[in-house]
Amino acid sequence: MSQSPVRPVAAGFAAIGVVTGAAPALAADGLGVGAAAGHATGVASATVVQPLSVRSLSDLDFGSVGDVGAQGGTLVIAPGDPAARYAGAAHPACIVGNANCAGPHAARLRVEGEPGRAYRVVVPESVQAHSAEGEAMAALPVTGLTVRTDSRPQAGAQGVLNHAGGDGFEIGGELRIPPGTEASHYRAQVPVIVVYG
């Protein structure tokens, strides 16, 4: 996904006028007669920067979760943390590392643009994951979507492009599994917007 940056046009205007002596008489056209003429100049400038481009390296994957029964549960994937946190009745459904078992992990994306410029990542607060098997099944909420950039891990969704114009970031979140959730493969679309600033 890429977004062309919208950069403000900076305009600085300086008007300097010095009047000495008595106030001038006004002519019929509104200009002073015999007074020094005032002069104003302005400068307008714009900086055109390389557009940002973003590509996904891996999706946010909550892996395979076992039946939560009547209790329900949650699974949290934090960006920058390789360990998934399970709560309630949520638990891994298989041994991670098994060829048939998807290991939970954060989404990984790469951003490229103007070297040295700051950028920020915008994601929604939550999305709904729907079953691939039919719309009659309940959606699972994915909440608390958070971002961690490689260049500024403590700044959340704000990063800085390196000298080559690149950086990476991760997105994590919390999957809420309501009681009685039916077995299925659930998917959610997470829109990601990256802007300069």
Coordinates of N, CA and C in Angstrom, one line a residue:
M1 N 0.9 -1.2 0.0 CA 0.0 0.0 0.0 C 0.9 1.2 0.0
S2 N 0.6 2.2 -0.8 CA 1.4 3.4 -0.7 C 0.5 4.6 -0.7
Q3 N 1.0 5.7 -0.2 CA 0.2 6.9 -0.1 C 1.1 8.0 -0.5
S4 N 0.7 8.8 -1.4 CA 1.5 10.0 -1.8 C 1.4 11.0 -0.7
P5 N 2.5 11.6 -0.3 CA 2.5 12.5 0.8 C 1.9 13.8 0.4
V6 N 1.2 14.5 1.3 CA 0.7 15.8 1.1 C 1.5 16.7 2.0
R7 N 2.3 17.5 1.4 CA 3.2 18.4 2.2 C 2.7 19.8 2.1
P8 N 2.7 20.5 3.2 CA 2.3 21.9 3.2 C 3.2 22.8 2.4
V9 N 2.6 23.8 1.9 CA 3.4 24.9 1.2 C 3.7 25.9 2.2
A10 N 5.0 26.1 2.5 CA 5.4 27.1 3.5 C 5.4 28.5 2.9
A11 N 4.8 29.5 3.5 CA 4.9 30.8 2.9 C 5.2 31.8 4.0
G12 N 6.2 32.6 3.8 CA 6.6 33.6 4.8 C 6.5 34.9 4.2
F13 N 5.8 35.8 4.8 CA 5.6 37.2 4.2 C 6.1 38.2 5.3
A14 N 6.9 39.1 4.8 CA 7.4 40.2 5.7 C 7.0 41.5 5.1
A15 N 6.2 42.3 5.9 CA 5.9 43.6 5.4 C 6.5 44.6 6.4
I16 N 7.4 45.4 5.9 CA 8.0 46.4 6.8 C 7.8 47.8 6.2
G17 N 7.2 48.6 7.0 CA 7.0 50.0 6.6 C 7.4 51.0 7.8
V18 N 8.1 52.0 7.4 CA 8.5 52.9 8.4 C 8.0 54.3 8.0
V19 N 7.3 54.9 8.9 CA 6.7 56.3 8.6 C 7.4 57.2 9.6
T20 N 8.0 58.3 9.0 CA 8.6 59.3 9.9 C 7.9 60.6 9.7
G21 N 7.9 61.4 10.7 CA 7.3 62.8 10.6 C 5.8 62.7 10.8
A22 N 5.1 63.7 10.3 CA 3.7 63.8 10.5 C 2.9 62.8 9.6
A23 N 1.7 62.5 9.9 CA 0.9 61.6 9.1 C 0.7 62.2 7.8
P24 N 0.8 61.4 6.7 CA 0.6 62.0 5.4 C -0.9 62.3 5.1
A25 N -1.1 63.2 4.2 CA -2.4 63.5 3.7 C -2.8 62.4 2.8
L26 N -4.1 62.0 2.7 CA -4.6 61.0 1.8 C -5.1 61.5 0.5
A27 N -4.6 61.0 -0.5 CA -5.2 61.4 -1.9 C -6.5 60.7 -2.1
A28 N -7.1 61.0 -3.2 CA -8.4 60.5 -3.5 C -8.4 59.0 -3.7
D29 N -7.2 58.5 -4.2 CA -7.1 57.0 -4.4 C -6.7 56.2 -3.2
G30 N -6.6 56.9 -2.1 CA -6.2 56.2 -0.8 C -4.7 56.1 -0.6
L31 N -3.9 56.6 -1.5 CA -2.5 56.5 -1.3 C -2.0 57.8 -0.6
G32 N -1.0 57.6 0.2 CA -0.4 58.8 0.8 C 0.4 59.7 -0.2
V33 N 0.2 60.9 -0.1 CA 1.0 61.8 -0.9 C 2.2 62.3 -0.2
G34 N 3.3 62.1 -0.8 CA 4.6 62.6 -0.2 C 5.1 61.6 0.8
A35 N 4.5 60.5 1.1 CA 5.0 59.6 2.1 C 5.9 58.5 1.4
A36 N 6.8 58.0 2.1 CA 7.6 56.9 1.6 C 6.7 55.7 1.2
A37 N 6.9 55.1 0.1 CA 6.1 54.0 -0.3 C 6.5 52.7 0.5
G38 N 5.5 52.0 0.9 CA 5.7 50.7 1.6 C 6.0 49.6 0.6
H39 N 6.7 48.6 1.0 CA 7.0 47.5 0.1 C 6.9 46.2 0.9
A40 N 6.3 45.3 0.2 CA 6.1 43.9 0.8 C 6.6 42.9 -0.2
T41 N 7.3 41.9 0.3 CA 7.6 40.7 -0.5 C 7.3 39.5 0.2
G42 N 7.1 38.4 -0.6 CA 6.8 37.1 0.0 C 7.5 36.0 -0.7
V43 N 7.6 34.9 0.0 CA 8.3 33.8 -0.5 C 7.4 32.6 -0.3
A44 N 7.2 31.8 -1.3 CA 6.4 30.6 -1.2 C 7.3 29.5 -1.7
S45 N 7.3 28.4 -0.9 CA 8.2 27.2 -1.2 C 7.4 25.9 -1.0
A46 N 7.8 24.9 -1.6 CA 7.3 23.6 -1.4 C 8.4 22.6 -1.5
T47 N 8.3 21.5 -0.7 CA 9.3 20.4 -0.8 C 8.5 19.2 -1.3
V48 N 9.0 18.6 -2.4 CA 8.4 17.4 -2.9 C 9.2 16.2 -2.5
V49 N 8.6 15.3 -1.8 CA 9.3 14.2 -1.3 C 8.9 12.9 -2.0
Q50 N 9.8 11.9 -1.9 CA 9.6 10.6 -2.5 C 8.3 10.0 -1.8
P51 N 7.4 9.4 -2.6 CA 6.2 8.8 -1.9 C 6.6 7.6 -1.1
L52 N 5.8 7.3 -0.1 CA 6.0 6.2 0.8 C 5.5 4.9 0.1
S53 N 6.1 3.8 0.3 CA 5.6 2.5 -0.2 C 5.7 1.6 1.0
V54 N 4.7 0.7 1.1 CA 4.6 -0.3 2.2 C 4.4 -1.6 1.6
R55 N 5.1 -2.7 2.1 CA 4.8 -4.0 1.6 C 4.8 -4.9 2.8
S56 N 3.9 -5.9 2.8 CA 3.7 -6.9 3.9 C 4.7 -8.0 3.7
L57 N 5.5 -8.3 4.7 CA 6.4 -9.4 4.7 C 5.8 -10.7 5.3
S58 N 4.9 -10.5 6.4 CA 4.1 -11.6 7.0 C 2.9 -11.0 7.7
D59 N 1.8 -11.8 7.7 CA 0.6 -11.3 8.3 C 0.6 -11.6 9.8
L60 N -0.3 -10.9 10.5 CA -0.6 -11.1 11.9 C -1.2 -12.5 12.0
D61 N -0.7 -13.4 12.7 CA -1.2 -14.8 12.8 C -1.3 -15.2 14.2
F62 N -2.6 -15.5 14.6 CA -2.8 -16.0 16.0 C -2.6 -17.5 16.2
G63 N -2.3 -18.1 15.1 CA -2.0 -19.6 15.1 C -3.3 -20.4 15.3
S64 N -3.1 -21.6 15.8 CA -4.3 -22.5 16.1 C -4.6 -22.5 17.5
V65 N -5.8 -22.1 17.9 CA -6.3 -22.0 19.2 C -7.2 -23.2 19.5
G66 N -7.1 -23.8 20.7 CA -7.9 -24.9 21.1 C -9.3 -24.4 21.5
D67 N -10.3 -25.3 21.6 CA -11.7 -25.0 22.0 C -11.7 -24.3 23.3
V68 N -12.4 -23.2 23.4 CA -12.5 -22.4 24.6 C -13.7 -22.7 25.4
G69 N -14.6 -23.6 24.9 CA -15.7 -24.0 25.6 C -16.7 -22.9 26.0
A70 N -17.2 -23.0 27.2 CA -18.2 -22.0 27.7 C -17.5 -20.8 28.3
Q71 N -16.3 -20.9 28.5 CA -15.6 -19.8 29.2 C -15.1 -18.7 28.3
G72 N -14.7 -19.0 27.1 CA -14.1 -18.0 26.2 C -12.7 -17.8 26.6
G73 N -12.0 -16.9 25.8 CA -10.6 -16.6 26.1 C -10.0 -15.6 25.2
T74 N -8.8 -15.2 25.5 CA -8.1 -14.2 24.6 C -6.7 -14.7 24.3
L75 N -6.2 -14.1 23.3 CA -4.8 -14.4 22.8 C -4.2 -13.1 22.4
V76 N -3.1 -12.7 23.0 CA -2.4 -11.4 22.7 C -1.1 -11.7 22.0
I77 N -0.9 -11.0 20.9 CA 0.4 -11.0 20.2 C 0.9 -9.6 20.3
A78 N 2.0 -9.3 21.0 CA 2.5 -8.0 21.1 C 3.7 -7.8 20.1
P79 N 3.7 -6.7 19.4 CA 4.8 -6.5 18.5 C 6.1 -6.4 19.2
G80 N 7.1 -7.1 18.7 CA 8.4 -7.1 19.3 C 8.6 -8.2 20.4
D81 N 7.5 -9.0 20.6 CA 7.5 -10.1 21.6 C 7.2 -11.4 20.9
P82 N 8.2 -12.3 20.9 CA 7.9 -13.6 20.2 C 7.0 -14.5 20.9
A83 N 6.6 -14.3 22.2 CA 5.8 -15.2 22.9 C 4.3 -14.7 22.9
A84 N 3.4 -15.6 22.6 CA 2.0 -15.3 22.7 C 1.5 -15.4 24.1
R85 N 0.5 -14.6 24.5 CA 0.0 -14.6 25.9 C -1.5 -15.1 25.8
Y86 N -1.8 -16.2 26.4 CA -3.1 -16.8 26.4 C -3.8 -16.5 27.8
A87 N -5.1 -16.2 27.7 CA -5.9 -16.0 29.0 C -7.2 -16.7 28.8
G88 N -7.9 -16.9 30.0 CA -9.2 -17.6 30.0 C -8.9 -19.0 29.6
A89 N -9.8 -19.6 28.8 CA -9.7 -21.0 28.3 C -8.9 -21.1 27.0
A90 N -8.4 -20.0 26.5 CA -7.6 -20.0 25.2 C -6.3 -20.7 25.5
H91 N -5.8 -21.6 24.6 CA -4.6 -22.3 24.7 C -4.2 -22.8 23.3
P92 N -2.9 -23.1 23.1 CA -2.5 -23.5 21.8 C -3.1 -24.9 21.5
A93 N -3.5 -25.1 20.2 CA -4.2 -26.3 19.8 C -3.2 -27.4 19.4
C94 N -2.0 -27.0 19.1 CA -1.0 -28.0 18.7 C 0.4 -27.5 19.2
I95 N 1.4 -28.3 19.0 CA 2.7 -28.0 19.4 C 3.4 -27.1 18.3
V96 N 3.7 -25.9 18.7 CA 4.4 -25.0 17.8 C 5.7 -25.6 17.3
G97 N 6.0 -25.6 16.1 CA 7.1 -26.2 15.5 C 6.8 -27.4 14.7
N98 N 5.6 -28.0 15.0 CA 5.1 -29.1 14.2 C 4.8 -28.5 12.8
A99 N 5.1 -29.3 11.7 CA 4.9 -28.8 10.3 C 3.4 -28.4 10.1
N100 N 2.5 -28.9 10.8 CA 1.0 -28.6 10.6 C 0.5 -27.6 11.5
C101 N 1.4 -27.0 12.3 CA 0.9 -26.0 13.4 C 1.5 -24.7 13.1
A102 N 0.6 -23.7 12.8 CA 1.1 -22.4 12.6 C 1.4 -21.7 13.9
G103 N 2.6 -21.1 14.0 CA 3.0 -20.4 15.2 C 2.5 -19.0 15.2
P104 N 2.0 -18.5 16.4 CA 1.5 -17.2 16.4 C 2.6 -16.2 16.3
H105 N 2.4 -15.1 15.6 CA 3.4 -14.0 15.4 C 2.8 -12.7 14.9
A106 N 3.5 -11.6 15.2 CA 3.0 -10.3 14.8 C 3.2 -10.2 13.3
A107 N 2.4 -9.2 12.7 CA 2.6 -8.9 11.3 C 3.9 -8.2 11.1
R108 N 4.6 -8.4 10.0 CA 5.8 -7.7 9.7 C 5.7 -7.0 8.4
L109 N 6.0 -5.6 8.4 CA 5.9 -4.8 7.2 C 7.2 -4.0 7.0
R110 N 7.4 -3.6 5.7 CA 8.6 -2.8 5.4 C 8.1 -1.5 4.7
V111 N 8.6 -0.4 5.1 CA 8.3 0.9 4.6 C 9.5 1.5 3.9
E112 N 9.3 2.2 2.8 CA 10.4 2.9 2.1 C 9.9 4.2 1.6
G113 N 10.9 5.2 1.7 CA 10.5 6.6 1.3 C 11.8 7.4 1.3
E114 N 11.6 8.7 1.7 CA 12.6 9.7 1.7 C 13.6 9.5 2.9
P115 N 14.9 9.2 2.6 CA 15.8 9.0 3.7 C 15.8 10.0 4.8
G116 N 15.8 9.6 6.0 CA 15.9 10.5 7.2 C 14.6 11.1 7.6
R117 N 13.5 10.9 6.9 CA 12.3 11.5 7.3 C 11.5 10.7 8.3
A118 N 10.8 11.3 9.2 CA 9.9 10.7 10.2 C 8.7 10.2 9.5
Y119 N 8.1 9.1 10.0 CA 6.8 8.6 9.5 C 6.0 8.1 10.6
R120 N 4.7 7.9 10.4 CA 3.9 7.2 11.4 C 2.9 6.3 10.7
V121 N 2.6 5.2 11.5 CA 1.7 4.2 11.0 C 0.3 4.4 11.7
V122 N -0.7 4.3 10.9 CA -2.1 4.4 11.4 C -2.8 3.1 11.1
V123 N -3.3 2.5 12.2 CA -4.1 1.3 12.1 C -5.4 1.5 12.9
P124 N -6.5 0.8 12.5 CA -7.7 1.0 13.3 C -7.5 0.4 14.7
E125 N -8.4 0.8 15.6 CA -8.4 0.3 17.0 C -8.8 -1.1 17.0
S126 N -9.7 -1.6 16.1 CA -10.1 -2.9 16.1 C -10.6 -3.3 14.8
V127 N -10.7 -4.6 14.5 CA -11.3 -5.2 13.3 C -12.0 -6.4 13.7
Q128 N -12.8 -7.0 12.8 CA -13.6 -8.2 13.0 C -13.0 -9.3 12.1
A129 N -12.8 -10.4 12.7 CA -12.3 -11.6 12.0 C -13.5 -12.5 11.7
H130 N -13.7 -12.8 10.4 CA -14.9 -13.6 10.0 C -14.4 -15.0 9.5
S131 N -15.3 -16.0 9.7 CA -15.0 -17.3 9.3 C -15.0 -17.4 7.8
A132 N -14.1 -18.2 7.3 CA -14.0 -18.5 5.8 C -15.1 -19.4 5.4
E133 N -15.8 -20.0 6.3 CA -16.8 -21.0 6.0 C -18.3 -20.5 5.9
G134 N -18.5 -19.3 6.3 CA -19.9 -18.8 6.2 C -20.1 -17.6 7.0
E135 N -21.0 -16.7 6.6 CA -21.3 -15.5 7.3 C -22.2 -15.7 8.5
A136 N -22.8 -16.9 8.6 CA -23.7 -17.2 9.8 C -23.0 -17.4 11.1
M137 N -21.7 -17.6 11.0 CA -20.9 -17.8 12.2 C -20.5 -16.4 12.8
A138 N -20.4 -16.4 14.1 CA -20.1 -15.1 14.8 C -18.7 -14.6 14.4
A139 N -18.5 -13.3 14.4 CA -17.2 -12.7 14.1 C -16.4 -12.7 15.4
L140 N -15.1 -12.7 15.3 CA -14.2 -12.6 16.4 C -13.6 -11.2 16.4
P141 N -13.7 -10.5 17.5 CA -13.1 -9.2 17.5 C -11.5 -9.3 17.7
V142 N -10.8 -8.5 16.9 CA -9.4 -8.3 17.1 C -9.2 -6.9 17.5
T143 N -8.8 -6.7 18.8 CA -8.8 -5.3 19.4 C -7.3 -5.0 19.8
G144 N -7.2 -3.8 20.2 CA -5.8 -3.3 20.7 C -4.7 -3.4 19.7
L145 N -5.0 -3.1 18.5 CA -4.0 -3.2 17.4 C -2.9 -2.2 17.8
T146 N -1.7 -2.6 17.9 CA -0.5 -1.8 18.2 C 0.6 -1.9 17.2
V147 N 1.4 -0.9 17.1 CA 2.5 -0.9 16.2 C 3.8 -0.6 16.9
R148 N 4.9 -1.2 16.4 CA 6.2 -1.0 17.0 C 7.2 -0.9 15.8
T149 N 7.9 0.2 15.7 CA 8.8 0.4 14.6 C 10.2 0.0 15.0
D150 N 11.0 -0.4 14.0 CA 12.4 -0.9 14.2 C 13.2 0.3 14.7
S151 N 13.1 1.4 14.1 CA 13.9 2.6 14.3 C 13.7 3.3 15.7
R152 N 12.4 3.2 16.1 CA 12.0 3.9 17.4 C 11.1 3.0 18.1
P153 N 11.5 1.8 18.6 CA 10.6 0.9 19.3 C 9.9 1.4 20.5
Q154 N 10.4 2.4 21.2 CA 9.7 2.9 22.3 C 8.7 4.0 21.9
A155 N 8.6 4.4 20.6 CA 7.7 5.5 20.2 C 6.5 4.9 19.6
G156 N 6.2 3.7 19.7 CA 5.0 3.1 19.2 C 4.9 3.1 17.7
A157 N 4.0 3.9 17.1 CA 3.7 3.9 15.7 C 4.5 4.9 14.9
Q158 N 5.5 5.5 15.6 CA 6.4 6.6 14.9 C 7.8 6.0 14.7
G159 N 8.2 6.2 13.5 CA 9.6 5.8 13.1 C 10.3 6.8 12.3
V160 N 11.5 6.5 11.9 CA 12.4 7.3 11.1 C 13.0 6.4 10.0
L161 N 12.9 6.8 8.8 CA 13.6 6.1 7.7 C 15.1 6.3 7.8
N162 N 15.8 5.2 7.5 CA 17.3 5.2 7.6 C 17.9 5.9 6.4
H163 N 19.2 5.9 6.4 CA 19.9 6.7 5.3 C 19.6 6.1 3.9
A164 N 19.2 4.9 3.9 CA 18.8 4.3 2.6 C 17.3 4.5 2.3
G165 N 16.6 5.1 3.2 CA 15.1 5.3 3.0 C 14.2 4.2 3.4
G166 N 14.7 3.3 4.3 CA 13.9 2.2 4.7 C 13.7 2.0 6.2
D167 N 12.7 1.2 6.6 CA 12.5 0.9 8.0 C 11.5 -0.3 8.0
G168 N 11.4 -0.9 9.1 CA 10.4 -2.0 9.3 C 9.6 -1.7 10.5
F169 N 8.4 -2.4 10.6 CA 7.6 -2.3 11.7 C 6.7 -3.5 11.9
E170 N 6.2 -3.8 13.1 CA 5.3 -4.9 13.4 C 4.0 -4.4 13.9
I171 N 3.0 -5.2 13.7 CA 1.6 -4.9 14.2 C 1.2 -6.1 15.0
G172 N 0.7 -5.9 16.2 CA 0.1 -7.0 17.1 C -1.3 -6.6 17.5
G173 N -1.9 -7.5 18.2 CA -3.2 -7.2 18.7 C -3.7 -8.3 19.6
E174 N -5.0 -8.2 20.0 CA -5.6 -9.2 20.9 C -6.8 -9.8 20.2
L175 N -6.8 -11.1 20.2 CA -7.9 -11.9 19.6 C -8.9 -12.3 20.8
R176 N -10.1 -11.9 20.7 CA -11.1 -12.3 21.7 C -12.0 -13.4 21.2
I177 N -12.0 -14.5 21.9 CA -12.7 -15.7 21.4 C -13.9 -15.9 22.4
P178 N -15.1 -15.5 21.9 CA -16.3 -15.7 22.8 C -16.6 -17.1 23.2
P179 N -17.3 -17.3 24.3 CA -17.7 -18.7 24.6 C -18.5 -19.3 23.5
G180 N -18.2 -20.6 23.3 CA -19.0 -21.4 22.2 C -18.6 -21.1 20.8
T181 N -17.5 -20.5 20.6 CA -17.0 -20.2 19.2 C -16.8 -21.5 18.4
E182 N -17.4 -21.5 17.2 CA -17.3 -22.7 16.4 C -15.9 -22.8 15.8
A183 N -15.5 -24.0 15.5 CA -14.2 -24.2 14.9 C -14.2 -23.8 13.4
S184 N -13.3 -23.0 13.0 CA -13.2 -22.5 11.6 C -11.9 -21.8 11.5
H185 N -11.6 -21.4 10.2 CA -10.5 -20.5 10.0 C -11.0 -19.1 9.9
Y186 N -10.6 -18.2 10.7 CA -11.1 -16.8 10.8 C -10.0 -15.9 10.2
R187 N -10.5 -14.9 9.4 CA -9.6 -13.9 8.8 C -10.2 -12.5 9.0
A188 N -9.2 -11.5 9.1 CA -9.6 -10.1 9.2 C -8.7 -9.3 8.3
Q189 N -9.3 -8.3 7.7 CA -8.5 -7.3 6.9 C -8.1 -6.2 7.8
V190 N -6.8 -5.9 7.9 CA -6.3 -4.8 8.7 C -5.8 -3.7 7.8
P191 N -6.5 -2.6 7.6 CA -6.0 -1.5 6.8 C -4.8 -0.8 7.5
V192 N -3.7 -0.6 6.7 CA -2.5 0.1 7.3 C -2.2 1.3 6.4
I193 N -2.1 2.4 7.1 CA -1.8 3.7 6.4 C -0.5 4.2 7.0
V194 N 0.5 4.6 6.1 CA 1.7 5.1 6.6 C 1.9 6.5 5.9
V195 N 2.2 7.5 6.8 CA 2.3 8.9 6.3 C 3.5 9.5 6.9
Y196 N 4.0 10.5 6.2 CA 5.2 11.3 6.8 C 4.7 12.1 7.9
G197 N 5.6 12.3 8.9 CA 5.2 13.2 10.0 C 5.5 12.7 11.3

